[in-house]
Amino acid sequence: MIIVDRISEMQALMRQCRREGKTIGFVPTMGYLHEGHAALIDRAREENDMVVVSIFVNPLQFGPNEDFARYPRDFARDRHIAEQRGVDVLFHPEAGEMYPGPLTVQAVVKARTDVLCGRSRPGHFDGVATVLIKLFHIVMPDRAYFGMKDAQQVAVVDGLIRDFNFPIELVPVPTVREADGLAKSSRNVYLSSQERKEAPALYQALQAAAAAVEEGERSGDALRRLVKEHIEAHTHAEIDYVEVCSYPDLTPLETLHGTVLVAVAVRFTSARLIDNVILRLPEAPRQEE
Amino acid sequence: MIIVDRISEMQALMRQCRREGKTIGFVPTMGYLHEGHAALIDRAREENDMVVVSIFVNPLQFGPNEDFARYPRDFARDRHIAEQRGVDVLFHPEAGEMYPGPLTVQAVVKARTDVLCGRSRPGHFDGVATVLIKLFHIVMPDRAYFGMKDAQQVAVVDGLIRDFNFPIELVPVPTVREADGLAKSSRNVYLSSQERKEAPALYQALQAAAAAVEEGERSGDALRRLVKEHIEAHTHAEIDYVEVCSYPDLTPLETLHGTVLVAVAVRFTSARLIDNVILRLPEAPRQEE
């Protein structure tokens, strides 16, 4: 595995790979790799000649009151995991390499951000989009892999790739779960043993929503209520949001149709957990124009 | 010469060219080609295996009170000029191909815009940067050619390419001039015969500024005054601005050092003309940090 920390070196290396006709799969991360990342790497490994993983805790996507400084970092461990997983190139730049001075230009995400987690993190997705533009130009991948655990991020990246005509295929990878359905997350270790027993109720609630839709439910409000009541009945968590919206546009839905995202965020004592499911319904009939 | 109007076709064609190891030179234009564009095309022709010209009047860079609808278009003529000049591929998309719906993400230029022409065109360079990001991803060039006639645009593109790590070399091409020094422009035809006689005074004023610096002048204000007085003495034009600033940062300078841009904009009866020169001075000694 090659470890690169300079942009110019990375671009030269990737140019050489492309010249040799190799396809490149890219997994951008903020490090502290876990099984969710491993699933992205495995999928990239299956589909490409080369797998590139970036590890960069991007200051631009943290708000002033967020935990940029405290964000966990463990490069030795990440490096070991990446190597074991068959990663070819690990790109690990310093902040000063990525942002040598103030930016003269930045990406601003104008849609898909004022719902779900984006509502409470103004500017977060501008920072995500800006660093991804940079990373995409540095790595020049054929495919980029993102976990559906953060469905809103995938929706924003979908818009970024589509609207800016990046010659890159976005590959969304399904959420990795524990045997009892709890979505894997670095934050699960912060749950008390009682909370850990309750936490699978999130995914159970989402599955109950899927079952209701299967049986004909088409009301967004009814679905929100169903999920909310299930979580309230089975956990002591505080609900941050339960949202039912179109995907990838993330418009809240009154009547369900097309591709639908049902997403939840809850707060336990020391951990905020998120989860979601995607449901595929028939499209609404097009309105006459 | 191949004419392409679909993005997907363009990307497939360019991918094939790259696979064959060809270098690609790109000249983005809004059409209505003149000798300034021809100089860009000629330079691209010298330096690359393939020359791609885009013709797209970008609605995003026009303000609500600007002349998007009236902007001159003549595709038959442009096509003829491009073919004669040895262009390989002409990319000529419809607005609906470039902007099929509202953008979810846009570029915002945060520096180099609140001076010179940018001051009176809020949002203009956001539109320029956004369409260039799209065009760069569609054409995937090795080099992109821009005329120094619009020095501010070159400075903004320099920031865009650098800050977003585009693997593209920016090639600024010197302004093409008439025998008497007047910068070539489609708008020169709108000058009265008296104004046409006066117009070379712009370049003469800039040359006088260059001579003064050569002789030791280091005051930004003195240089502004010199240019202003020369234009006022030799033309009936109304001066829009005379600016002396660092390049490419475009910070107004009190004391001249490093790369300096001297730029003017004036209004004649029916035409607004711009011109500039770049002067290279020793760098200021670095301040202790």
Coordinates of C-alpha atoms in Angstrom, one line a residue:
Chain A
M1 CA 0.0 0.0 0.0
I2 CA 1.3 3.4 -1.0
I3 CA 0.8 6.3 1.5
V4 CA 0.8 9.8 0.0
D5 CA 0.5 13.1 1.8
R6 CA 1.2 15.6 -1.1
I7 CA -1.4 16.6 -3.6
S8 CA 1.0 16.9 -6.5
E9 CA 2.4 13.4 -5.8
M10 CA -1.2 12.0 -5.7
Q11 CA -2.2 13.6 -9.0
A12 CA 1.0 12.3 -10.7
L13 CA 0.3 8.8 -9.3
M14 CA -3.3 8.8 -10.4
R15 CA -2.4 10.2 -13.8
Q16 CA 0.0 7.3 -14.3
C17 CA -2.7 4.8 -13.2
R18 CA -5.2 6.2 -15.7
R19 CA -2.6 6.1 -18.4
E20 CA -2.2 2.4 -17.7
G21 CA -6.0 2.0 -18.3
K22 CA -6.7 1.2 -14.6
T23 CA -10.1 2.0 -13.1
I24 CA -10.0 3.8 -9.8
G25 CA -12.5 3.4 -6.9
F26 CA -12.4 6.1 -4.2
V27 CA -13.5 6.0 -0.6
P28 CA -13.3 9.5 1.0
T29 CA -13.2 9.2 4.9
M30 CA -12.3 11.3 7.9
G31 CA -10.4 8.2 9.3
Y32 CA -11.1 6.2 12.5
L33 CA -12.2 3.5 10.1
H34 CA -14.9 1.1 11.2
E35 CA -17.0 -1.7 9.6
G36 CA -19.0 0.8 7.6
H37 CA -15.9 2.1 5.9
A38 CA -14.7 -1.5 5.4
A39 CA -17.9 -2.2 3.5
L40 CA -17.2 0.7 1.2
I41 CA -13.6 -0.4 0.7
D42 CA -14.7 -4.0 -0.1
R43 CA -17.2 -2.8 -2.6
A44 CA -14.6 -0.5 -4.3
R45 CA -12.2 -3.5 -4.3
E46 CA -14.7 -5.6 -6.2
E47 CA -15.4 -3.0 -8.8
N48 CA -12.1 -1.4 -9.6
D49 CA -8.4 -2.1 -10.5
M50 CA -7.2 0.4 -7.9
V51 CA -8.7 1.4 -4.5
V52 CA -7.9 4.8 -3.1
V53 CA -8.9 5.8 0.5
S54 CA -8.5 9.3 1.7
I55 CA -8.2 10.1 5.4
F56 CA -8.7 13.8 6.1
V57 CA -10.6 15.4 8.9
N58 CA -11.9 18.4 7.0
P59 CA -12.0 21.6 9.1
L60 CA -14.3 23.3 6.6
Q61 CA -17.3 21.0 7.4
F62 CA -17.2 21.6 11.2
G63 CA -19.2 24.4 12.7
P64 CA -17.6 26.8 15.3
N65 CA -19.2 24.8 18.1
E66 CA -18.6 21.4 16.7
D67 CA -15.9 18.9 17.7
F68 CA -13.2 19.3 15.0
A69 CA -10.4 19.3 17.6
R70 CA -11.9 16.4 19.5
Y71 CA -12.7 14.3 16.4
P72 CA -11.0 10.9 17.0
R73 CA -7.9 10.2 15.0
D74 CA -5.7 7.1 14.9
F75 CA -3.7 6.9 11.8
A76 CA -1.6 3.8 12.8
R77 CA -4.8 1.8 13.2
D78 CA -6.4 3.2 10.1
R79 CA -3.3 2.4 8.1
H80 CA -3.4 -1.2 9.4
I81 CA -7.1 -1.6 8.5
A82 CA -6.7 -0.2 5.1
E83 CA -3.7 -2.4 4.3
Q84 CA -5.6 -5.5 5.5
R85 CA -8.5 -4.6 3.4
G86 CA -6.4 -4.4 0.2
V87 CA -6.4 -0.7 -0.3
D88 CA -3.8 0.4 -2.9
V89 CA -3.3 4.0 -2.0
L90 CA -3.9 5.9 1.2
F91 CA -4.1 9.7 0.8
H92 CA -3.5 11.4 4.1
P93 CA -2.8 15.1 3.6
E94 CA -2.2 17.7 6.4
A95 CA -4.7 20.6 6.6
G96 CA -2.1 23.0 5.4
E97 CA -1.7 20.9 2.2
M98 CA -5.4 21.0 1.5
Y99 CA -5.9 24.6 2.6
P100 CA -2.6 26.5 2.2
G101 CA -4.5 29.8 2.5
P102 CA -7.9 31.3 2.4
L103 CA -10.1 29.9 -0.4
T104 CA -10.9 32.3 -3.2
V105 CA -13.9 30.1 -4.2
Q106 CA -16.1 27.7 -2.4
A107 CA -19.1 25.4 -3.1
V108 CA -22.4 26.4 -1.7
V109 CA -25.1 23.7 -1.5
K110 CA -28.5 25.3 -2.2
A111 CA -30.8 22.4 -1.9
R112 CA -31.3 19.2 0.1
T113 CA -29.7 20.8 3.2
D114 CA -32.5 22.5 5.2
V115 CA -34.0 19.2 6.4
L116 CA -32.8 16.2 8.4
C117 CA -29.3 16.7 10.0
G118 CA -28.5 19.6 7.7
R119 CA -31.1 21.8 9.5
S120 CA -29.0 22.0 12.6
R121 CA -25.6 22.2 10.8
P122 CA -25.6 25.3 8.7
G123 CA -22.6 25.4 6.3
H124 CA -21.8 21.8 7.0
F125 CA -22.6 20.5 3.5
D126 CA -20.8 23.5 1.9
G127 CA -17.7 22.2 3.6
V128 CA -18.4 18.7 2.5
A129 CA -19.0 19.7 -1.1
T130 CA -15.9 21.9 -1.2
V131 CA -13.5 19.2 0.1
L132 CA -15.1 16.6 -2.2
I133 CA -14.5 18.8 -5.3
K134 CA -10.8 19.1 -4.3
L135 CA -10.5 15.3 -3.5
F136 CA -12.2 14.3 -6.7
H137 CA -9.8 16.5 -8.7
I138 CA -6.8 15.0 -6.8
V139 CA -7.8 11.4 -7.1
M140 CA -9.7 11.5 -10.4
P141 CA -11.7 8.4 -9.7
D142 CA -14.1 6.5 -11.9
R143 CA -16.4 5.6 -9.0
A144 CA -16.8 7.2 -5.5
Y145 CA -18.3 5.2 -2.6
F146 CA -20.5 6.6 0.1
G147 CA -22.5 4.9 2.9
M148 CA -26.3 5.2 2.9
K149 CA -26.1 5.5 6.7
D150 CA -25.8 9.2 6.0
A151 CA -28.5 9.4 3.3
Q152 CA -28.5 13.2 3.2
Q153 CA -24.8 13.3 2.4
V154 CA -25.4 10.8 -0.4
A155 CA -28.2 13.0 -1.7
V156 CA -25.9 16.1 -1.6
V157 CA -23.1 14.2 -3.4
D158 CA -25.6 13.0 -6.0
G159 CA -26.5 16.7 -6.7
L160 CA -22.8 17.7 -6.7
I161 CA -21.8 15.0 -9.2
R162 CA -24.8 15.6 -11.4
D163 CA -24.9 19.4 -11.4
F164 CA -21.2 19.8 -11.9
N165 CA -21.0 17.0 -14.5
F166 CA -18.2 15.2 -12.7
P167 CA -17.3 12.2 -14.8
I168 CA -17.7 10.0 -11.7
E169 CA -20.2 7.3 -10.8
L170 CA -21.6 7.7 -7.3
V171 CA -22.0 4.3 -5.6
P172 CA -24.2 4.3 -2.5
V173 CA -23.5 1.4 -0.2
P174 CA -26.1 -0.1 2.1
T175 CA -25.8 0.5 5.8
V176 CA -23.9 -2.3 7.7
R177 CA -25.9 -3.6 10.7
E178 CA -25.4 -5.6 13.9
A179 CA -27.2 -9.0 14.1
D180 CA -30.1 -7.2 15.9
G181 CA -30.4 -4.6 13.2
L182 CA -28.7 -1.7 14.9
A183 CA -26.7 0.3 12.3
K184 CA -23.0 0.1 13.0
S185 CA -21.4 3.3 14.2
S186 CA -18.3 4.4 16.2
R187 CA -20.8 6.0 18.6
N188 CA -22.5 2.8 19.6
V189 CA -19.8 2.2 22.2
Y190 CA -21.1 5.3 24.1
L191 CA -24.5 3.6 24.7
S192 CA -25.2 2.3 28.2
S193 CA -26.1 -1.4 28.3
Q194 CA -29.8 -0.6 28.8
E195 CA -29.6 1.9 25.8
R196 CA -27.8 -0.7 23.7
K197 CA -30.8 -3.1 24.3
E198 CA -33.2 -0.3 23.3
A199 CA -31.3 1.0 20.2
P200 CA -32.4 -1.7 17.7
A201 CA -35.9 -0.1 18.1
L202 CA -34.8 2.5 15.6
Y203 CA -34.4 0.0 12.8
Q204 CA -37.5 -1.9 14.0
A205 CA -39.5 1.3 13.7
L206 CA -38.2 1.9 10.2
Q207 CA -39.1 -1.7 9.3
A208 CA -42.6 -1.2 10.7
A209 CA -42.9 1.8 8.4
A210 CA -41.8 -0.2 5.4
A211 CA -44.3 -2.9 6.3
A212 CA -47.1 -0.3 6.6
V213 CA -46.2 1.1 3.2
E214 CA -46.2 -2.4 1.8
E215 CA -49.7 -2.8 3.1
G216 CA -50.9 0.4 1.4
E217 CA -50.1 3.3 3.7
R218 CA -49.5 6.4 1.6
S219 CA -49.7 9.2 4.2
G220 CA -46.4 10.8 5.2
D221 CA -47.9 12.0 8.5
A222 CA -49.2 8.5 9.4
L223 CA -45.7 7.1 8.7
R224 CA -44.0 9.7 10.8
R225 CA -46.4 9.0 13.7
L226 CA -45.9 5.3 13.4
V227 CA -42.1 5.6 13.6
K228 CA -42.2 8.1 16.4
E229 CA -44.7 6.1 18.5
H230 CA -42.6 2.9 18.1
I231 CA -39.4 4.6 19.2
E232 CA -41.2 6.3 22.2
A233 CA -42.7 3.0 23.2
H234 CA -39.5 1.1 23.1
T235 CA -36.7 3.5 24.1
H236 CA -35.9 6.3 26.6
A237 CA -34.2 8.3 23.7
E238 CA -35.2 11.8 22.9
I239 CA -36.3 12.0 19.3
D240 CA -34.4 14.7 17.3
Y241 CA -36.4 14.1 14.0
V242 CA -38.5 11.6 12.2
E243 CA -38.7 12.6 8.5
V244 CA -40.4 11.1 5.4
C245 CA -39.2 12.8 2.3
S246 CA -38.5 12.2 -1.4
Y247 CA -35.1 10.9 -2.3
P248 CA -32.7 12.3 -3.5
D249 CA -34.5 15.7 -3.5
L250 CA -35.3 15.5 0.2
T251 CA -38.7 17.3 -0.1
P252 CA -41.0 16.3 2.9
L253 CA -43.9 14.3 1.5
E254 CA -47.6 14.4 2.4
T255 CA -48.5 11.6 0.0
L256 CA -45.9 8.9 -0.6
H257 CA -44.7 8.2 -4.2
G258 CA -41.5 7.4 -6.0
T259 CA -38.3 6.9 -4.0
V260 CA -39.0 7.7 -0.4
L261 CA -36.5 8.2 2.5
V262 CA -37.7 7.5 6.0
A263 CA -35.0 8.9 8.4
V264 CA -34.7 9.2 12.2
A265 CA -32.2 10.8 14.6
V266 CA -32.4 10.3 18.3
R267 CA -30.4 11.3 21.4
F268 CA -29.4 8.7 24.0
T269 CA -27.5 9.9 27.1
S270 CA -24.1 10.1 25.4
A271 CA -24.7 9.3 21.8
R272 CA -26.8 10.7 19.0
L273 CA -27.9 7.9 16.6
I274 CA -29.2 8.1 13.0
D275 CA -30.8 5.5 10.8
N276 CA -32.9 5.4 7.6
V277 CA -34.5 3.2 5.0
I278 CA -35.3 3.8 1.4
L279 CA -38.7 2.7 0.0
R280 CA -39.5 2.4 -3.7
L281 CA -43.1 3.2 -4.6
P282 CA -44.6 3.9 -8.0
E283 CA -44.0 7.4 -9.3
A284 CA -46.9 9.9 -9.0
P285 CA -48.6 10.5 -12.3
R286 CA -46.9 13.5 -14.0
Q287 CA -48.9 16.7 -13.8
E288 CA -49.9 18.3 -17.2
E289 CA -47.7 21.4 -17.9
Chain B
M1 CA -14.4 19.4 -37.2
I2 CA -16.8 17.6 -35.0
I3 CA -19.8 19.5 -33.6
V4 CA -21.2 18.2 -30.4
D5 CA -24.3 19.5 -28.5
R6 CA -24.7 16.7 -25.9
I7 CA -22.7 16.5 -22.6
S8 CA -22.6 12.7 -22.5
E9 CA -21.4 12.6 -26.1
M10 CA -18.7 15.2 -25.4
Q11 CA -17.5 13.3 -22.3
A12 CA -17.3 10.0 -24.2
L13 CA -15.4 11.7 -27.1
M14 CA -12.9 13.3 -24.7
R15 CA -12.5 10.1 -22.7
Q16 CA -11.5 8.4 -26.0
C17 CA -9.0 11.1 -26.9
R18 CA -7.4 10.9 -23.5
R19 CA -7.2 7.1 -23.8
E20 CA -5.3 7.6 -27.0
G21 CA -2.8 9.8 -25.1
K22 CA -3.8 13.0 -26.8
T23 CA -3.4 16.3 -25.0
I24 CA -6.4 18.6 -25.0
G25 CA -6.4 22.4 -25.2
F26 CA -9.7 24.1 -24.4
V27 CA -11.0 27.6 -25.3
P28 CA -14.3 28.4 -23.5
T29 CA -16.2 31.2 -25.3
M30 CA -19.6 32.8 -25.5
G31 CA -19.4 32.7 -29.3
Y32 CA -19.4 35.6 -31.7
L33 CA -15.7 34.8 -32.2
H34 CA -13.2 37.6 -33.0
E35 CA -9.5 38.0 -33.3
G36 CA -9.0 37.7 -29.6
H37 CA -10.6 34.3 -29.6
A38 CA -8.5 33.4 -32.7
A39 CA -5.3 34.1 -30.7
L40 CA -6.5 31.7 -28.0
I41 CA -7.3 29.1 -30.5
D42 CA -4.0 29.5 -32.3
R43 CA -2.1 29.2 -29.0
A44 CA -4.1 26.1 -28.1
R45 CA -3.4 24.7 -31.6
E46 CA 0.4 25.1 -31.1
E47 CA 0.4 23.4 -27.7
N48 CA -2.0 20.5 -27.9
D49 CA -3.0 17.5 -30.0
M50 CA -6.7 18.4 -29.8
V51 CA -8.3 21.8 -29.7
V52 CA -11.8 22.1 -28.2
V53 CA -13.8 25.3 -28.4
S54 CA -17.1 25.7 -26.5
I55 CA -19.7 28.2 -27.5
F56 CA -22.2 28.8 -24.8
V57 CA -23.9 32.0 -23.7
N58 CA -24.1 31.3 -20.0
P59 CA -27.3 32.7 -18.5
L60 CA -25.9 32.3 -15.0
Q61 CA -23.3 35.0 -15.4
F62 CA -25.7 37.7 -16.6
G63 CA -27.4 39.9 -14.0
P64 CA -31.2 40.5 -14.2
N65 CA -30.6 43.9 -15.9
E66 CA -27.8 42.7 -18.2
D67 CA -28.0 41.8 -21.9
F68 CA -28.4 38.0 -21.9
A69 CA -31.2 38.0 -24.5
R70 CA -29.5 40.6 -26.7
Y71 CA -26.0 39.1 -26.5
P72 CA -24.9 38.6 -30.1
R73 CA -25.1 35.1 -31.5
D74 CA -24.0 33.8 -35.0
F75 CA -23.3 30.1 -34.9
A76 CA -22.9 29.7 -38.7
R77 CA -20.1 32.3 -38.7
D78 CA -18.5 31.0 -35.5
R79 CA -18.5 27.5 -37.0
H80 CA -16.8 28.8 -40.1
I81 CA -14.1 30.6 -38.1
A82 CA -13.5 27.7 -35.8
E83 CA -13.1 25.3 -38.8
Q84 CA -10.8 27.7 -40.6
R85 CA -8.7 28.0 -37.5
G86 CA -8.2 24.2 -37.2
V87 CA -10.5 23.5 -34.2
D88 CA -11.1 19.8 -33.7
V89 CA -14.2 19.8 -31.6
L90 CA -16.9 22.5 -31.2
F91 CA -19.1 22.0 -28.2
H92 CA -22.3 24.0 -28.6
P93 CA -24.9 22.9 -26.0
E94 CA -28.4 24.4 -25.4
A95 CA -29.1 26.1 -22.1
G96 CA -31.4 23.2 -21.2
E97 CA -28.6 20.7 -21.7
M98 CA -26.3 22.6 -19.4
Y99 CA -29.0 23.6 -16.8
P100 CA -31.8 20.9 -17.0
G101 CA -33.2 22.1 -13.7
P102 CA -32.4 24.3 -10.7
L103 CA -28.8 23.7 -9.5
T104 CA -28.4 22.0 -6.0
V105 CA -24.9 23.4 -5.7
Q106 CA -23.1 26.4 -7.1
A107 CA -19.6 28.0 -6.9
V108 CA -19.3 31.2 -5.0
V109 CA -16.2 33.4 -5.6
K110 CA -15.2 35.0 -2.3
A111 CA -12.1 37.0 -3.4
R112 CA -10.8 39.0 -6.4
T113 CA -14.4 40.1 -7.3
D114 CA -15.1 43.3 -5.3
V115 CA -12.8 45.4 -7.5
L116 CA -12.6 46.4 -11.2
C117 CA -15.5 45.2 -13.3
G118 CA -16.7 42.8 -10.6
R119 CA -17.7 45.6 -8.3
S120 CA -20.6 46.5 -10.6
R121 CA -21.5 42.9 -11.5
P122 CA -22.5 41.1 -8.3
G123 CA -22.8 37.3 -8.8
H124 CA -21.2 37.6 -12.3
F125 CA -18.1 35.6 -11.4
D126 CA -20.1 33.0 -9.4
G127 CA -21.8 32.3 -12.7
V128 CA -18.5 32.2 -14.6
A129 CA -16.9 29.8 -12.0
T130 CA -20.0 27.5 -12.0
V131 CA -20.1 27.1 -15.8
L132 CA -16.3 26.6 -16.0
I133 CA -16.5 23.8 -13.4
K134 CA -19.1 22.1 -15.5
L135 CA -17.2 22.8 -18.8
F136 CA -13.9 21.6 -17.3
H137 CA -15.6 18.3 -16.2
I138 CA -17.2 17.9 -19.7
V139 CA -14.1 18.6 -21.7
M140 CA -11.4 17.4 -19.2
P141 CA -8.6 19.5 -20.8
D142 CA -4.9 19.5 -20.1
R143 CA -4.8 23.3 -20.7
A144 CA -7.4 26.1 -20.7
Y145 CA -6.8 29.4 -22.6
F146 CA -8.1 32.8 -21.4
G147 CA -7.4 36.2 -22.8
M148 CA -5.6 38.8 -20.6
K149 CA -7.9 41.4 -21.9
D150 CA -10.2 40.4 -19.1
A151 CA -7.5 40.2 -16.4
Q152 CA -10.0 39.9 -13.6
Q153 CA -11.5 36.8 -15.2
V154 CA -8.1 35.2 -15.5
A155 CA -7.4 36.0 -11.8
V156 CA -10.7 34.4 -10.8
V157 CA -10.0 31.3 -13.0
D158 CA -6.5 31.1 -11.5
G159 CA -8.0 30.9 -8.0
L160 CA -10.6 28.4 -9.2
I161 CA -8.1 26.0 -10.7
R162 CA -5.7 26.4 -7.8
D163 CA -8.1 26.2 -4.9
F164 CA -10.2 23.3 -6.4
N165 CA -7.0 21.4 -7.5
F166 CA -8.2 21.1 -11.1
P167 CA -5.5 19.1 -13.0
I168 CA -5.5 21.8 -15.6
E169 CA -2.9 24.4 -16.6
L170 CA -4.3 27.9 -17.0
V171 CA -2.7 29.6 -20.0
P172 CA -3.2 33.4 -20.1
V173 CA -2.9 34.8 -23.6
P174 CA -1.8 38.4 -24.3
T175 CA -4.3 40.9 -25.5
V176 CA -4.5 41.3 -29.3
R177 CA -4.2 44.9 -30.4
E178 CA -4.8 47.1 -33.5
A179 CA -1.7 48.7 -35.1
D180 CA -2.3 51.8 -33.0
G181 CA -2.5 49.8 -29.8
L182 CA -6.3 49.7 -29.3
A183 CA -7.2 46.4 -27.7
K184 CA -9.4 44.4 -30.2
S185 CA -13.0 44.1 -29.1
S186 CA -16.3 43.4 -30.8
R187 CA -17.5 46.6 -29.2
N188 CA -15.0 48.8 -31.1
V189 CA -17.4 49.0 -34.0
Y190 CA -19.8 51.0 -31.8
L191 CA -17.2 53.8 -31.5
S192 CA -17.8 57.0 -33.6
S193 CA -14.9 57.9 -35.9
Q194 CA -13.8 60.6 -33.4
E195 CA -14.0 58.1 -30.5
R196 CA -12.1 55.6 -32.6
K197 CA -9.3 58.2 -33.0
E198 CA -9.3 58.8 -29.3
A199 CA -9.5 55.2 -28.1
P200 CA -5.8 54.3 -28.4
A201 CA -5.2 56.8 -25.6
L202 CA -6.2 54.0 -23.2
Y203 CA -3.2 51.9 -24.1
Q204 CA -1.0 55.0 -24.4
A205 CA -1.9 55.8 -20.8
L206 CA -1.1 52.3 -19.6
Q207 CA 2.2 52.5 -21.5
A208 CA 3.0 55.8 -19.9
A209 CA 2.3 54.1 -16.5
A210 CA 4.7 51.3 -17.4
A211 CA 7.4 53.9 -18.4
A212 CA 6.9 55.8 -15.1
V213 CA 7.4 52.5 -13.1
E214 CA 10.4 51.7 -15.2
E215 CA 11.8 55.1 -14.2
G216 CA 11.2 54.4 -10.5
E217 CA 7.7 55.4 -9.7
R218 CA 6.4 53.2 -6.8
S219 CA 3.2 55.0 -5.7
G220 CA -0.1 53.5 -6.6
D221 CA -1.9 56.8 -6.3
A222 CA 0.6 58.6 -8.6
L223 CA 0.2 55.9 -11.2
R224 CA -3.6 56.1 -11.0
R225 CA -3.4 59.9 -11.4
L226 CA -1.1 59.6 -14.4
V227 CA -3.4 57.2 -16.2
K228 CA -6.5 59.2 -15.4
E229 CA -5.0 62.5 -16.5
H230 CA -3.7 61.0 -19.8
I231 CA -7.1 59.6 -20.6
E232 CA -8.9 62.8 -19.6
A233 CA -6.5 64.9 -21.7
H234 CA -6.8 62.8 -24.9
T235 CA -10.4 61.5 -24.9
H236 CA -14.0 62.6 -24.3
A237 CA -14.7 59.2 -22.5
E238 CA -16.1 59.0 -19.0
I239 CA -13.7 57.1 -16.8
D240 CA -15.3 54.1 -15.0
Y241 CA -12.2 53.1 -13.0
V242 CA -8.5 53.3 -13.1
E243 CA -7.0 50.7 -10.8
V244 CA -3.6 49.6 -9.7
C245 CA -3.6 46.4 -7.8
S246 CA -1.6 43.2 -7.1
Y247 CA -2.0 40.3 -9.5
P248 CA -3.6 37.8 -9.2
D249 CA -4.9 38.7 -5.7
L250 CA -6.3 42.1 -7.0
T251 CA -5.6 43.9 -3.8
P252 CA -5.3 47.7 -4.4
L253 CA -1.7 48.8 -3.9
E254 CA -0.4 51.9 -2.2
T255 CA 3.3 50.9 -2.8
L256 CA 4.1 48.9 -5.9
H257 CA 5.8 45.6 -5.7
G258 CA 5.6 42.1 -7.2
T259 CA 3.2 41.5 -10.1
V260 CA 1.1 44.6 -10.6
L261 CA -2.1 45.0 -12.7
V262 CA -2.9 48.5 -14.1
A263 CA -6.4 48.4 -15.4
V264 CA -8.9 50.9 -16.9
A265 CA -12.5 51.0 -18.0
V266 CA -14.1 53.9 -19.8
R267 CA -17.4 54.7 -21.4
F268 CA -17.7 56.2 -24.8
T269 CA -21.1 57.2 -26.2
S270 CA -22.1 53.6 -27.2
A271 CA -19.3 51.4 -26.0
R272 CA -17.6 50.6 -22.7
L273 CA -13.9 49.7 -23.3
I274 CA -11.5 48.0 -20.9
D275 CA -7.7 47.5 -21.1
N276 CA -4.8 46.7 -18.8
V277 CA -1.1 46.0 -18.5
I278 CA 0.8 43.7 -16.2
L279 CA 4.1 45.1 -14.7
R280 CA 6.6 42.9 -13.0
L281 CA 8.5 44.5 -10.1
P282 CA 10.7 43.0 -7.4
E283 CA 8.7 41.4 -4.5
A284 CA 8.3 43.3 -1.3
P285 CA 10.6 42.0 1.4
R286 CA 8.7 39.4 3.5
Q287 CA 7.5 40.7 6.8
E288 CA 8.7 38.7 9.9
E289 CA 6.0 36.5 11.2

